[in-house]
Amino acid sequence: MPTQPSKALEAFPNPEPGRDYEIQMTCPEFTCLCPKTGQPDFATLTLTYVPDRLCIELKSLKLYLWSFRNEGHFHEAVTNRILDDLVKACQPRFMKLVADFYVRGGIHTIITVTHQVSDRR
């Protein structure tokens, strides 16, 4: 059975929860649709985070990002939604998502959103 896009994000236990360390993932094939024209928007997403108790599972991240391919979203909204969903899935100590959208209409857009835990448990 072929793999299908999914909004489900999975996480696994952090193998070193007592240590702060950074995980960075680059996803150069993100696509969604312009909500005004229906034309495809392409972006490179760079996710950087410091896990707490959980880490994002990579295949579920791939399927999650794929799920936006045929949906219309403004750049700002989709970037914030992805960060919110990732934070909900793994509750990191810190997370930053940079969405570097390809030029559309002569405009190059980069959206950067962050999540920071203010006081550690």
JSON list of N, CA, C and O in Angstrom, two decimals, residues 1-8 59-60 62-67 70:
[
{"chain": "A", "resi": 1, "resn": "MET", "atom": "N", "xyz": [0.85, -1.18, 0.00]},
{"chain": "A", "resi": 1, "resn": "MET", "atom": "CA", "xyz": [0.00, 0.00, 0.00]},
{"chain": "A", "resi": 1, "resn": "MET", "atom": "C", "xyz": [0.90, 1.24, 0.00]},
{"chain": "A", "resi": 1, "resn": "MET", "atom": "O", "xyz": [1.81, 1.34, 0.80]},
{"chain": "A", "resi": 2, "resn": "PRO", "atom": "N", "xyz": [0.63, 2.21, -0.89]},
{"chain": "A", "resi": 2, "resn": "PRO", "atom": "CA", "xyz": [1.46, 3.41, -0.93]},
{"chain": "A", "resi": 2, "resn": "PRO", "atom": "C", "xyz": [1.24, 4.29, 0.30]},
{"chain": "A", "resi": 2, "resn": "PRO", "atom": "O", "xyz": [0.19, 4.29, 0.91]},
{"chain": "A", "resi": 3, "resn": "THR", "atom": "N", "xyz": [2.26, 5.03, 0.63]},
{"chain": "A", "resi": 3, "resn": "THR", "atom": "CA", "xyz": [2.20, 5.96, 1.75]},
{"chain": "A", "resi": 3, "resn": "THR", "atom": "C", "xyz": [1.34, 7.15, 1.37]},
{"chain": "A", "resi": 3, "resn": "THR", "atom": "O", "xyz": [1.38, 7.60, 0.23]},
{"chain": "A", "resi": 4, "resn": "GLN", "atom": "N", "xyz": [0.58, 7.67, 2.31]},
{"chain": "A", "resi": 4, "resn": "GLN", "atom": "CA", "xyz": [-0.31, 8.80, 2.07]},
{"chain": "A", "resi": 4, "resn": "GLN", "atom": "C", "xyz": [0.07, 9.96, 3.00]},
{"chain": "A", "resi": 4, "resn": "GLN", "atom": "O", "xyz": [0.58, 9.75, 4.09]},
{"chain": "A", "resi": 5, "resn": "PRO", "atom": "N", "xyz": [-0.23, 11.21, 2.57]},
{"chain": "A", "resi": 5, "resn": "PRO", "atom": "CA", "xyz": [0.00, 12.34, 3.47]},
{"chain": "A", "resi": 5, "resn": "PRO", "atom": "C", "xyz": [-0.85, 12.21, 4.72]},
{"chain": "A", "resi": 5, "resn": "PRO", "atom": "O", "xyz": [-1.91, 11.56, 4.70]},
{"chain": "A", "resi": 6, "resn": "SER", "atom": "N", "xyz": [-0.39, 12.81, 5.81]},
{"chain": "A", "resi": 6, "resn": "SER", "atom": "CA", "xyz": [-1.09, 12.69, 7.08]},
{"chain": "A", "resi": 6, "resn": "SER", "atom": "C", "xyz": [-0.83, 13.92, 7.94]},
{"chain": "A", "resi": 6, "resn": "SER", "atom": "O", "xyz": [0.27, 14.47, 7.94]},
{"chain": "A", "resi": 7, "resn": "LYS", "atom": "N", "xyz": [-1.82, 14.33, 8.71]},
{"chain": "A", "resi": 7, "resn": "LYS", "atom": "CA", "xyz": [-1.64, 15.43, 9.67]},
{"chain": "A", "resi": 7, "resn": "LYS", "atom": "C", "xyz": [-1.11, 14.92, 11.01]},
{"chain": "A", "resi": 7, "resn": "LYS", "atom": "O", "xyz": [-0.84, 15.70, 11.90]},
{"chain": "A", "resi": 8, "resn": "ALA", "atom": "N", "xyz": [-0.96, 13.61, 11.16]},
{"chain": "A", "resi": 8, "resn": "ALA", "atom": "CA", "xyz": [-0.49, 13.03, 12.42]},
{"chain": "A", "resi": 8, "resn": "ALA", "atom": "C", "xyz": [1.03, 13.17, 12.54]},
{"chain": "A", "resi": 8, "resn": "ALA", "atom": "O", "xyz": [1.77, 12.72, 11.67]},
{"chain": "A", "resi": 59, "resn": "LYS", "atom": "N", "xyz": [9.76, 10.31, 9.53]},
{"chain": "A", "resi": 59, "resn": "LYS", "atom": "CA", "xyz": [8.79, 9.90, 8.51]},
{"chain": "A", "resi": 59, "resn": "LYS", "atom": "C", "xyz": [7.46, 10.59, 8.74]},
{"chain": "A", "resi": 59, "resn": "LYS", "atom": "O", "xyz": [6.80, 11.03, 7.79]},
{"chain": "A", "resi": 60, "resn": "SER", "atom": "N", "xyz": [7.03, 10.71, 9.99]},
{"chain": "A", "resi": 60, "resn": "SER", "atom": "CA", "xyz": [5.76, 11.39, 10.25]},
{"chain": "A", "resi": 60, "resn": "SER", "atom": "C", "xyz": [5.86, 12.87, 9.87]},
{"chain": "A", "resi": 60, "resn": "SER", "atom": "O", "xyz": [4.89, 13.46, 9.39]},
{"chain": "A", "resi": 62, "resn": "LYS", "atom": "N", "xyz": [7.71, 14.07, 7.41]},
{"chain": "A", "resi": 62, "resn": "LYS", "atom": "CA", "xyz": [7.63, 14.08, 5.94]},
{"chain": "A", "resi": 62, "resn": "LYS", "atom": "C", "xyz": [6.19, 13.96, 5.48]},
{"chain": "A", "resi": 62, "resn": "LYS", "atom": "O", "xyz": [5.74, 14.72, 4.61]},
{"chain": "A", "resi": 63, "resn": "LEU", "atom": "N", "xyz": [5.42, 13.05, 6.05]},
{"chain": "A", "resi": 63, "resn": "LEU", "atom": "CA", "xyz": [4.03, 12.86, 5.65]},
{"chain": "A", "resi": 63, "resn": "LEU", "atom": "C", "xyz": [3.17, 14.05, 6.07]},
{"chain": "A", "resi": 63, "resn": "LEU", "atom": "O", "xyz": [2.24, 14.45, 5.35]},
{"chain": "A", "resi": 64, "resn": "TYR", "atom": "N", "xyz": [3.48, 14.64, 7.21]},
{"chain": "A", "resi": 64, "resn": "TYR", "atom": "CA", "xyz": [2.77, 15.84, 7.68]},
{"chain": "A", "resi": 64, "resn": "TYR", "atom": "C", "xyz": [2.99, 17.00, 6.70]},
{"chain": "A", "resi": 64, "resn": "TYR", "atom": "O", "xyz": [2.04, 17.66, 6.27]},
{"chain": "A", "resi": 65, "resn": "LEU", "atom": "N", "xyz": [4.24, 17.26, 6.34]},
{"chain": "A", "resi": 65, "resn": "LEU", "atom": "CA", "xyz": [4.52, 18.35, 5.41]},
{"chain": "A", "resi": 65, "resn": "LEU", "atom": "C", "xyz": [3.88, 18.09, 4.05]},
{"chain": "A", "resi": 65, "resn": "LEU", "atom": "O", "xyz": [3.38, 19.02, 3.40]},
{"chain": "A", "resi": 66, "resn": "TRP", "atom": "N", "xyz": [3.87, 16.85, 3.62]},
{"chain": "A", "resi": 66, "resn": "TRP", "atom": "CA", "xyz": [3.25, 16.47, 2.35]},
{"chain": "A", "resi": 66, "resn": "TRP", "atom": "C", "xyz": [1.75, 16.79, 2.36]},
{"chain": "A", "resi": 66, "resn": "TRP", "atom": "O", "xyz": [1.16, 17.11, 1.34]},
{"chain": "A", "resi": 67, "resn": "SER", "atom": "N", "xyz": [1.13, 16.75, 3.53]},
{"chain": "A", "resi": 67, "resn": "SER", "atom": "CA", "xyz": [-0.32, 16.95, 3.62]},
{"chain": "A", "resi": 67, "resn": "SER", "atom": "C", "xyz": [-0.75, 18.37, 3.22]},
{"chain": "A", "resi": 67, "resn": "SER", "atom": "O", "xyz": [-1.93, 18.61, 2.97]},
{"chain": "A", "resi": 70, "resn": "ASN", "atom": "N", "xyz": [-1.82, 20.18, -1.42]},
{"chain": "A", "resi": 70, "resn": "ASN", "atom": "CA", "xyz": [-3.01, 20.60, -2.18]},
{"chain": "A", "resi": 70, "resn": "ASN", "atom": "C", "xyz": [-3.91, 21.53, -1.39]},
{"chain": "A", "resi": 70, "resn": "ASN", "atom": "O", "xyz": [-5.10, 21.66, -1.72]}
]
